[in-house]
Amino acid sequence: MKLATLKNGRPDGQLVVVSSDRLRTVSASRIAPTLQAALDDWAEVSPALSALYDQLNAGEIAGQMFDSALCLAPLPRAFQWIDGAGYLSHLERVRSLKGSKDAELQSARPLMYQGGSDSLSAPMAPITVTDETLAIDFEAEVAAILGPVPMGADHATATAAIRLLTVCNDVSLRRLVVDDLQNGFGFFHAKPSTAFAPLVVTLDEFGNAWRDNRLHLRVQTLINDAVFGQPNAGVDMHFDFADLIVEAARTRDLGAGTIIGSGTVSNRHDEGLPTKKGGIGFACIAEARTVEKLKYGRARTPFLKSGDRIRIAAIDSDGSPVFGQIDQIVTIRGDASA
Amino acid sequence: MKLATLKNGRPDGQLVVVSSDRLRTVSASRIAPTLQAALDDWAEVSPALSALYDQLNAGEIAGQMFDSALCLAPLPRAFQWIDGAGYLSHLERVRSLKGSKDAELQSARPLMYQGGSDSLSAPMAPITVTDETLAIDFEAEVAAILGPVPMGADHATATAAIRLLTVCNDVSLRRLVVDDLQNGFGFFHAKPSTAFAPLVVTLDEFGNAWRDNRLHLRVQTLINDAVFGQPNAGVDMHFDFADLIVEAARTRDLGAGTIIGSGTVSNRHDEGLPTKKGGIGFACIAEARTVEKLKYGRARTPFLKSGDRIRIAAIDSDGSPVFGQIDQIVTIRGDASA
């Protein structure tokens, strides 16, 4: 089934079920008021949500038109957002950037960081930054939303805890990455609010595209109407979602509603072909710049600037955006501290 | 006023008001079901909570006996837990430990890390660790719970956002700190669930002990019945709470219910006097070990082991624990992944 969270003037919004064709929606508030409430009692709540989804799909309920502009992030605030690093080629490319840590990659265990989760951005919320010169970048990722995971969980337990999938934009301020990492306390200022697609979707909807704990779909990013990248999230994901969850739960329990990111989707391709001719491109600007530096001696692709539009969607075999679309405009809040 | 969260079988527990003498309690559920709900609508909710507090204190409501053993953490799960580093002497001592980063201290801006907030420990919950050899340490801190803070907030706005104070135990696995920091993505596995005192208290309760955005009270830690440390949280706090909040909000908004930690309380004293003779001691074991290494050539104080009991409380001028007491036993979950 497909779920979303609509704006209702409250911080956690209102849970709705969305039809399989993403055209209609119906309130789920008689079953669970919010997505977090549904995840807290998933075993009891999900059959009722699923029945409502079936009724909506069968036309037994008319519902209302679904509009992404009315959506908050599926979890507008979450109790945990962990971003993993499943794709090693992303790390390799980004870490070779000037100023970044060039420590040897750990391929035995995935890296991950604790992200801020108190205000996750709606799919059509602006990317608000105080300063255009901070090297504003996007990172297109797949994200899994989890049920509770006990400390020390094994791979099978981790696999069973995956409830829902979506895509997200882990907005990054590259100029602050170096400071954050050199401070030694990890990402903080470099990672403002992460944005999420409007829809979260249960695993049964993906058929064979969900296998081996990986989502085998292209994650397409457009910058100002041009395709910037379309790597396949199922390809070159060295650590699958269960690997990431096992690592996250090494020393602690993970609460219901924990969101875990795949890391920036990244394929190990040779970068010859432009995306308009079917080339793969990149799911963040930093990777493109690294490859350009190696190839041309200097980075050509600029970071995002005020007014730039960025759209991210996972595309299924029909060409449809299975989670709907992230659609953000970069906005500079010039005098925030004035 | 004083507030607490009682166990009720639900993840967020039940909000209660606690009498000023910490002996009696009454449900606040007709006003707000949970502390997060109260913080979401603080302007409307806090006068009603305050009136209930007055009634309880005046004996107009009998209430029930208050028992810390029935408490969850005031926010059993929070949307954000940020740990600052307000006391530079803590950083100096800990960073000189073998294996830690010995980068120059930044005194211009406070360091902070994003902590896991999905499962915060009750005041009397065990410290559960999978392996006794991980160098289990405590960190006694003051924590502030905030209303919403806009991105780019100034010092005055940050000051006005402080709603409640408490103390916490930022449990740390020192052997994993090095790995976490070397990975470059910041603290993760080294920081399992943080524990909180039973009570959160509004600023008006502290009189002159809350001034300059610092809590001028001793934070006392006992390990197995012996006083281990009693530094004054108002002394040598280089970055005050508003400084920490300003820094945390540099590139993003902070949601209502954000918890921000002072960092391990640490005074710049000479370490001659034992705590039983009124000496200050330390609010974590790592600092004690550093000082011992310099003084004796080797660390004498062991890290915590299975069965050790640790108690943390902020002590007011009457000798009372203003937030109640954190009282935890170290427990090893030997075969968690078996």
XYZ file of C-alpha atoms in Angstrom:
676
model
C 0.000 0.000 0.000
C 0.882 3.672 -0.335
C 0.685 6.139 2.526
C 1.269 9.871 2.840
C 0.978 12.626 5.429
C -1.129 15.681 4.680
C -0.751 19.130 6.195
C -3.356 19.768 8.891
C -1.742 22.555 10.889
C -0.219 20.106 13.389
C 3.471 19.111 13.563
C 2.850 15.450 12.671
C 0.181 16.043 10.012
C -2.567 13.578 9.125
C -2.078 10.041 7.833
C -3.788 9.219 4.532
C -3.920 6.184 2.253
C -3.158 6.912 -1.411
C -4.497 4.849 -4.303
C -2.182 2.610 -6.266
C -2.386 4.981 -9.271
C -1.434 7.884 -6.962
C -4.491 9.880 -8.023
C -6.793 9.632 -5.025
C -6.482 9.696 -1.270
C -8.570 9.003 1.811
C -7.999 9.898 5.454
C -6.744 7.083 7.653
C -7.401 9.004 10.851
C -10.025 6.570 12.103
C -7.284 3.887 12.027
C -4.232 5.890 13.050
C -3.917 9.670 13.272
C -0.288 9.828 12.147
C 2.289 7.631 10.432
C 4.259 7.395 13.693
C 1.133 6.146 15.481
C 0.678 3.523 12.741
C 4.296 2.390 13.079
C 3.948 2.180 16.876
C 1.200 -0.445 16.474
C 1.972 -1.782 13.007
C 0.794 -5.358 13.571
C -2.679 -4.148 14.567
C -2.909 -1.108 12.332
C -1.476 -2.242 9.008
C -4.227 -4.779 8.139
C -6.840 -2.043 8.575
C -4.816 0.386 6.449
C -4.403 -2.304 3.832
C -8.163 -2.961 3.759
C -8.781 0.772 3.292
C -6.230 0.797 0.452
C -8.089 -2.076 -1.246
C -11.422 -0.264 -0.922
C -9.927 2.913 -2.369
C -8.372 1.004 -5.281
C -11.635 -0.835 -5.966
C -13.524 2.449 -6.152
C -15.668 1.570 -3.107
C -14.453 4.830 -1.634
C -14.344 7.878 -3.901
C -11.678 9.681 -1.889
C -10.225 13.023 -2.853
C -7.663 14.106 -5.408
C -4.113 13.463 -4.236
C -1.894 16.535 -4.420
C 1.805 16.391 -3.465
C 1.696 20.113 -2.697
C -0.528 19.343 0.296
C 1.916 16.783 1.694
C 4.337 17.019 4.546
C 7.219 14.574 4.733
C 5.711 11.138 5.499
C 7.235 11.519 8.966
C 7.401 15.316 9.289
C 9.530 14.777 12.380
C 11.005 11.418 13.268
C 12.609 10.036 16.392
C 15.605 8.903 14.364
C 17.162 9.525 10.965
C 20.296 7.527 10.288
C 22.096 7.934 7.014
C 24.122 4.944 5.905
C 26.711 4.703 3.161
C 25.730 1.688 1.125
C 27.389 2.710 -2.151
C 31.166 2.721 -1.942
C 31.684 4.555 -5.218
C 29.959 7.591 -3.698
C 32.388 7.590 -0.785
C 35.392 7.091 -3.028
C 34.461 9.963 -5.281
C 33.422 12.390 -2.550
C 36.363 11.646 -0.283
C 38.840 12.440 -2.993
C 37.530 16.012 -2.968
C 39.937 18.576 -1.605
C 39.619 18.965 2.135
C 37.666 15.792 2.693
C 39.059 13.008 4.783
C 40.950 10.601 2.592
C 41.180 7.838 5.155
C 40.981 4.347 3.744
C 37.475 3.211 3.084
C 36.075 0.674 5.453
C 34.488 -1.991 3.329
C 34.022 -4.398 6.234
C 31.421 -2.251 7.946
C 29.229 0.492 6.567
C 29.711 4.064 7.682
C 26.696 5.959 8.957
C 25.878 9.188 10.685
C 23.143 10.331 13.017
C 21.092 12.926 11.189
C 18.806 15.631 12.550
C 15.217 14.384 12.428
C 13.230 17.067 14.237
C 12.148 18.864 11.069
C 12.151 16.827 7.875
C 11.170 18.751 4.775
C 8.012 18.303 2.742
C 8.470 17.110 -0.853
C 7.788 20.577 -2.235
C 9.355 22.635 0.563
C 12.124 25.015 -0.492
C 15.728 24.194 0.333
C 16.337 27.100 2.691
C 19.951 28.089 3.250
C 21.354 31.221 4.878
C 24.246 31.638 2.446
C 24.529 30.737 -1.231
C 28.303 30.281 -0.998
C 28.076 27.199 1.234
C 28.299 24.872 -1.820
C 24.723 23.621 -1.739
C 24.400 20.039 -2.948
C 21.690 17.388 -3.062
C 22.020 13.668 -2.378
C 19.377 11.348 -3.821
C 18.866 8.269 -1.665
C 16.487 5.428 -0.973
C 15.199 5.398 2.618
C 13.629 2.597 4.655
C 11.302 3.181 7.597
C 11.601 0.547 10.292
C 9.726 -1.202 13.025
C 11.560 -1.712 16.326
C 14.987 -3.377 16.084
C 16.634 -4.898 19.176
C 20.282 -4.226 19.998
C 22.521 -6.802 18.365
C 19.916 -7.790 15.744
C 21.056 -10.248 13.075
C 20.535 -9.900 9.311
C 17.205 -11.781 9.310
C 15.786 -9.692 12.163
C 16.933 -6.539 10.401
C 15.317 -7.656 7.151
C 12.014 -8.310 8.902
C 11.998 -4.836 10.446
C 11.722 -2.986 7.112
C 8.184 -1.575 6.886
C 8.169 1.079 4.169
C 10.371 2.588 1.460
C 10.694 6.042 -0.035
C 13.317 8.378 -1.506
C 14.890 11.424 0.083
C 17.144 14.374 -0.617
C 19.912 14.552 1.990
C 20.729 18.223 1.395
C 24.419 18.889 2.029
C 26.406 22.088 2.444
C 29.780 20.956 1.110
C 31.754 23.874 2.447
C 30.685 22.953 5.974
C 31.434 19.236 5.547
C 35.144 19.826 5.977
C 34.622 21.814 9.201
C 32.216 19.248 10.598
C 34.567 16.370 9.877
C 37.685 18.167 11.108
C 35.927 18.974 14.379
C 35.758 15.233 14.857
C 32.178 15.201 16.146
C 30.652 14.295 12.767
C 28.137 15.901 10.438
C 26.023 18.627 11.938
C 25.902 22.050 10.269
C 26.627 20.533 6.846
C 23.375 18.595 6.949
C 20.301 20.810 7.122
C 16.788 19.398 6.826
C 16.465 16.277 4.655
C 13.477 16.280 2.255
C 11.272 13.268 1.537
C 9.073 12.150 -1.341
C 5.336 12.334 -0.645
C 4.695 8.579 -0.593
C 5.898 5.712 1.549
C 5.202 2.291 0.078
C 5.126 -1.243 1.507
C 7.536 -3.838 0.095
C 4.818 -6.000 -1.517
C 4.174 -3.237 -4.062
C 7.571 -3.609 -5.711
C 7.430 -7.221 -6.880
C 10.833 -8.306 -8.122
C 12.205 -4.751 -7.943
C 12.633 -5.298 -4.185
C 15.053 -8.176 -3.719
C 18.193 -8.863 -1.702
C 17.200 -5.934 0.521
C 17.819 -3.526 -2.347
C 15.430 -1.439 -4.448
C 16.204 -2.202 -8.091
C 14.845 0.993 -9.605
C 16.444 4.034 -11.185
C 16.576 7.101 -8.961
C 16.318 10.027 -11.324
C 17.330 13.593 -10.513
C 16.517 16.621 -12.632
C 18.184 19.972 -12.111
C 16.294 22.773 -13.841
C 14.559 20.346 -16.246
C 17.708 18.465 -17.337
C 18.366 14.923 -16.172
C 21.410 15.095 -13.935
C 21.561 11.453 -12.916
C 19.668 8.180 -13.008
C 21.707 5.493 -11.274
C 19.972 2.244 -10.365
C 19.610 1.903 -6.602
C 19.871 -1.889 -6.863
C 23.274 -1.769 -8.563
C 26.562 -1.442 -6.644
C 24.832 -1.181 -3.274
C 27.677 -2.875 -1.418
C 25.858 -2.845 1.927
C 22.177 -3.712 1.611
C 19.511 -2.261 3.896
C 19.737 -5.157 6.348
C 23.516 -4.674 6.586
C 22.946 -1.017 7.413
C 20.346 -1.853 10.069
C 22.560 -4.527 11.695
C 25.360 -1.973 11.950
C 23.052 0.729 13.326
C 21.814 -1.639 16.055
C 25.286 -2.794 17.197
C 25.187 -0.982 20.533
C 21.550 0.092 20.891
C 17.909 -0.612 20.139
C 16.295 1.253 17.240
C 12.816 2.595 17.914
C 9.783 2.130 15.644
C 9.768 4.828 12.994
C 13.530 4.970 12.623
C 14.405 6.098 9.094
C 17.596 4.725 7.583
C 19.074 6.059 4.346
C 20.911 4.017 1.726
C 23.527 6.694 1.229
C 23.790 8.588 -2.047
C 22.929 6.182 -4.851
C 26.025 5.658 -6.958
C 26.880 3.271 -9.786
C 30.413 2.259 -10.784
C 30.040 3.199 -14.423
C 32.450 4.880 -16.756
C 31.184 8.392 -17.022
C 31.379 8.908 -20.760
C 27.770 9.130 -21.821
C 25.708 12.266 -21.163
C 22.437 11.590 -19.381
C 20.405 12.849 -22.334
C 21.858 9.964 -24.315
C 20.986 7.482 -21.546
C 24.117 7.984 -19.444
C 23.907 7.287 -15.732
C 25.204 10.549 -14.314
C 25.244 11.154 -10.566
C 22.938 11.435 -7.562
C 24.872 14.386 -6.125
C 26.921 17.244 -7.565
C 30.077 16.463 -5.573
C 30.590 13.169 -7.439
C 30.194 14.860 -10.796
C 32.786 17.462 -9.825
C 35.289 14.818 -8.736
C 34.980 12.972 -12.013
C 35.292 16.242 -13.938
C 38.451 17.163 -12.049
C 40.041 13.870 -12.987
C 38.915 14.154 -16.582
C 39.263 17.846 -17.363
C 41.539 19.115 -14.617
C 38.780 21.192 -13.056
C 35.200 20.854 -11.855
C 32.638 22.170 -14.319
C 29.301 21.538 -12.629
C 28.389 24.362 -10.238
C 26.760 23.730 -6.895
C 23.115 24.731 -6.527
C 22.265 28.411 -6.415
C 19.253 30.495 -5.500
C 16.267 29.662 -7.696
C 17.578 26.305 -8.901
C 14.944 23.596 -9.056
C 15.713 20.024 -8.160
C 13.434 17.038 -8.664
C 14.066 13.491 -7.449
C 11.995 10.359 -8.073
C 12.417 6.592 -8.212
C 11.154 5.403 -11.578
C 9.488 2.013 -12.017
C 9.397 -0.115 -15.163
C 6.369 1.847 -16.422
C 8.273 5.110 -16.075
C 6.141 6.161 -13.102
C 7.499 7.896 -10.002
C 6.590 5.231 -7.436
C 6.973 7.526 -4.419
C 5.813 10.658 -6.213
C 8.380 13.367 -6.616
C 10.605 15.582 -4.498
C 10.412 19.033 -6.117
C 12.373 21.769 -4.377
C 13.577 25.279 -5.162
C 16.737 26.643 -3.562
C 15.950 29.708 -1.463
C 18.439 31.927 0.325
C 17.363 33.389 3.632
C 19.713 36.316 3.400
C 19.218 38.106 6.644
C 18.184 35.326 8.958
C 20.308 36.550 11.846
C 19.830 40.274 11.149
C 7.011 23.753 38.109
C 8.190 20.160 38.035
C 7.046 17.644 35.445
C 7.708 13.951 34.882
C 6.600 11.146 32.576
C 5.164 7.972 34.066
C 5.146 4.529 32.474
C 1.734 3.686 31.023
C 2.603 0.987 28.503
C 2.874 3.495 25.646
C 6.109 4.723 24.044
C 5.654 8.348 25.150
C 4.297 7.626 28.631
C 1.971 9.904 30.573
C 2.688 13.491 31.604
C 2.362 14.251 35.325
C 2.933 17.290 37.502
C 5.119 16.682 40.574
C 4.890 18.689 43.779
C 7.624 21.110 44.699
C 8.786 18.764 47.518
C 8.949 15.886 44.979
C 6.677 13.721 47.139
C 3.368 13.769 45.282
C 2.183 13.670 41.710
C -0.983 14.185 39.710
C -1.831 13.275 36.128
C -1.717 16.129 33.635
C -3.450 14.126 30.927
C -6.529 16.361 30.850
C -4.161 19.219 29.877
C -1.616 17.413 27.704
C -1.163 13.652 27.327
C 2.631 13.763 26.938
C 5.510 16.148 27.531
C 6.026 16.464 23.762
C 2.360 17.481 23.367
C 2.843 20.101 26.089
C 5.958 21.468 24.374
C 4.135 21.613 21.019
C 1.600 24.046 22.515
C 3.588 25.470 25.413
C 2.034 28.955 25.401
C -1.462 27.514 25.836
C -0.586 24.496 27.945
C 1.973 25.767 30.451
C -0.392 28.127 32.363
C -2.782 25.210 32.956
C 0.081 22.967 34.080
C 1.300 25.720 36.360
C -2.162 26.118 37.918
C -2.297 22.358 38.537
C 1.163 22.553 40.144
C -0.067 25.317 42.474
C -3.132 23.264 43.448
C -0.975 20.227 44.159
C 1.467 22.271 46.245
C -1.397 23.909 48.192
C -2.841 20.504 49.064
C -6.053 21.195 47.128
C -5.297 17.987 45.237
C -4.099 15.006 47.239
C -2.339 13.341 44.316
C -0.392 10.119 44.598
C 3.027 9.258 45.941
C 5.765 10.126 43.459
C 8.089 7.208 42.708
C 11.099 7.576 40.382
C 10.943 3.856 39.681
C 7.673 4.420 37.796
C 9.206 7.104 35.596
C 10.324 7.001 32.010
C 12.728 9.623 30.732
C 10.805 12.941 30.682
C 10.883 12.614 26.868
C 11.150 8.817 26.459
C 11.854 9.466 22.800
C 12.634 12.910 21.453
C 12.786 14.348 17.960
C 16.252 15.694 18.661
C 19.063 15.218 21.166
C 22.076 17.433 20.573
C 25.043 17.184 22.876
C 27.145 20.307 23.121
C 30.585 20.753 24.625
C 30.280 23.724 26.931
C 33.165 22.870 29.277
C 36.548 23.106 27.588
C 38.424 21.353 30.382
C 36.447 18.186 29.628
C 37.529 18.304 25.979
C 41.142 19.030 26.880
C 41.357 16.128 29.290
C 39.500 13.603 27.148
C 41.248 14.502 23.928
C 44.653 13.937 25.437
C 43.694 10.269 25.887
C 45.535 7.871 23.631
C 43.781 7.384 20.339
C 41.537 10.407 20.615
C 41.793 13.222 18.159
C 44.231 15.808 19.438
C 43.212 18.547 17.067
C 43.372 22.040 18.478
C 40.377 22.967 20.503
C 37.993 25.364 18.916
C 37.210 27.961 21.518
C 35.490 30.286 19.065
C 32.559 27.941 18.464
C 31.278 25.085 20.568
C 31.502 21.526 19.305
C 28.357 19.421 19.291
C 27.140 16.117 17.996
C 23.789 14.775 16.905
C 22.791 12.063 19.355
C 20.339 9.203 18.981
C 17.022 10.224 20.518
C 14.658 7.386 19.603
C 15.034 5.580 22.908
C 16.163 7.649 25.873
C 16.618 5.707 29.092
C 14.487 5.979 32.199
C 16.240 7.258 35.341
C 16.391 3.774 36.844
C 16.858 1.779 33.635
C 19.971 -0.402 33.489
C 22.900 0.635 31.308
C 22.711 -2.267 28.874
C 25.873 -3.034 26.918
C 26.723 -6.080 24.837
C 30.360 -6.266 25.930
C 32.018 -5.300 29.206
C 35.352 -4.615 27.517
C 34.067 -1.590 25.594
C 35.308 0.798 28.336
C 31.927 1.821 29.691
C 31.863 5.390 30.965
C 29.254 7.857 32.168
C 29.041 11.590 31.458
C 27.034 13.751 33.855
C 25.523 16.760 32.125
C 22.875 19.424 32.452
C 20.279 19.327 29.663
C 17.863 21.983 28.446
C 14.599 21.211 26.646
C 13.639 23.827 24.088
C 10.726 25.413 22.341
C 11.083 25.990 18.586
C 14.212 27.882 17.486
C 14.411 29.469 14.019
C 17.479 29.018 11.816
C 19.996 31.763 12.467
C 18.579 32.610 15.907
C 20.519 35.171 17.954
C 21.542 34.852 21.607
C 18.366 36.509 22.948
C 16.076 34.293 20.859
C 18.025 31.238 21.982
C 17.748 32.297 25.625
C 13.995 32.724 25.315
C 13.595 29.221 23.861
C 14.769 27.399 27.002
C 11.719 25.767 28.591
C 12.935 23.152 31.062
C 16.119 21.837 32.666
C 17.227 18.421 33.867
C 20.374 16.284 34.159
C 21.382 13.335 32.037
C 23.925 10.546 31.752
C 25.444 10.503 28.267
C 26.663 6.910 28.460
C 29.846 6.471 26.401
C 31.720 3.398 25.194
C 35.256 4.762 25.116
C 36.736 1.951 23.060
C 34.314 2.761 20.246
C 34.923 6.520 20.388
C 38.199 6.160 18.512
C 36.573 4.098 15.732
C 33.653 6.486 15.444
C 35.906 9.525 15.206
C 38.389 7.913 12.819
C 35.533 6.953 10.500
C 34.954 10.655 10.193
C 31.163 10.446 10.409
C 31.044 11.276 14.126
C 29.749 9.564 17.229
C 27.395 6.687 16.655
C 28.172 3.294 18.196
C 30.086 4.900 21.071
C 26.942 6.618 22.279
C 24.194 4.207 23.309
C 21.000 5.390 24.992
C 21.351 8.515 27.151
C 19.562 8.366 30.533
C 17.620 11.230 32.098
C 16.666 12.241 35.625
C 12.969 11.815 36.450
C 12.118 15.512 36.702
C 12.195 18.421 34.298
C 11.900 21.810 35.966
C 11.041 25.309 34.732
C 13.628 28.078 35.106
C 11.639 30.082 37.678
C 12.228 27.315 40.250
C 15.963 27.925 40.434
C 16.069 31.540 41.602
C 19.585 32.866 41.428
C 21.024 29.408 40.668
C 19.897 29.922 37.045
C 21.744 32.950 35.713
C 23.804 33.806 32.637
C 22.200 30.780 30.933
C 24.055 28.465 33.297
C 22.821 26.266 36.149
C 24.919 27.136 39.201
C 24.466 23.873 41.085
C 26.763 20.966 41.873
C 26.209 17.891 39.743
C 27.094 14.984 41.979
C 27.931 11.482 40.779
C 28.222 8.439 43.018
C 29.771 5.199 41.826
C 28.895 2.308 44.138
C 28.096 4.631 47.056
C 31.285 6.734 46.847
C 31.200 10.303 45.574
C 33.128 10.297 42.297
C 32.628 13.929 41.362
C 30.709 17.071 42.236
C 31.727 19.863 39.861
C 29.560 22.970 39.764
C 27.729 23.230 36.442
C 27.823 27.025 36.623
C 31.608 27.169 36.854
C 33.904 27.021 33.790
C 30.995 26.586 31.358
C 32.776 28.445 28.557
C 29.793 28.252 26.199
C 26.482 28.875 27.954
C 23.228 27.224 26.887
C 22.277 30.100 24.578
C 25.690 29.866 22.868
C 25.079 26.159 22.289
C 21.592 26.804 20.881
C 22.815 29.589 18.553
C 25.447 27.212 17.187
C 22.961 24.344 16.785
C 20.604 26.585 14.804
C 23.251 27.948 12.407
C 21.964 26.086 9.345
C 18.557 24.784 10.438
C 15.477 25.258 12.577
C 15.256 23.338 15.841
C 11.885 21.746 16.577
C 9.982 22.053 19.856
C 11.180 19.396 22.276
C 14.790 19.506 21.129
C 17.050 18.486 24.022
C 20.479 20.085 24.167
C 23.189 18.889 26.541
C 25.768 21.075 28.255
C 28.548 18.592 27.641
C 30.206 16.769 30.531
C 30.357 19.149 33.480
C 33.995 19.904 34.191
C 35.741 22.385 36.480
C 39.304 23.638 36.006
C 40.448 22.743 39.504
C 43.690 21.272 40.691
C 42.895 17.683 41.409
C 44.571 17.243 44.762
C 41.694 16.786 47.153
C 39.739 13.501 47.300
C 35.987 13.935 46.956
C 35.387 12.584 50.445
C 37.311 15.596 51.725
C 35.246 17.955 49.577
C 37.324 17.637 46.395
C 35.602 18.264 43.084
C 36.448 15.058 41.227
C 35.054 14.414 37.760
C 31.773 13.943 35.901
C 33.178 11.112 33.775
C 35.804 8.410 34.241
C 37.873 9.366 31.193
C 38.858 12.711 32.736
C 39.932 11.051 35.968
C 42.107 8.603 34.010
C 43.799 11.394 32.069
C 44.669 13.275 35.223
C 45.926 10.044 36.848
C 48.145 9.315 33.852
C 49.778 12.713 34.151
C 50.155 12.395 37.897
C 51.026 8.732 38.422
C 52.114 7.609 34.981
C 49.119 5.319 34.622
C 45.323 5.404 34.905
C 44.018 3.951 38.154
C 40.260 4.350 37.923
C 38.686 1.449 36.057
C 35.823 1.922 33.614
C 32.402 0.673 34.711
C 31.820 -3.046 34.907
C 28.833 -5.339 35.219
C 26.904 -4.664 38.418
C 28.362 -1.222 39.044
C 25.825 1.319 40.266
C 25.947 4.932 39.183
C 23.863 7.764 40.576
C 23.736 11.330 39.254
C 21.884 14.325 40.692
C 22.068 18.111 40.689
C 22.151 19.269 44.297
C 20.575 22.547 45.404
C 21.597 24.710 48.363
C 19.431 22.570 50.682
C 21.266 19.437 49.577
C 18.198 18.203 47.660
C 18.349 16.518 44.254
C 16.324 19.081 42.280
C 15.640 16.773 39.336
C 15.482 13.593 41.394
C 18.184 11.063 40.732
C 19.531 8.973 37.878
C 20.214 5.534 39.402
C 21.513 2.919 36.994
C 23.155 -0.499 37.206
C 25.503 -1.682 34.459
C 24.169 -4.837 32.813
C 25.891 -6.906 30.163
C 23.686 -8.495 27.531
C 26.144 -11.249 26.788
C 24.511 -13.108 23.979
C 22.446 -10.437 22.299
C 23.391 -11.510 18.802
C 23.481 -15.249 19.497
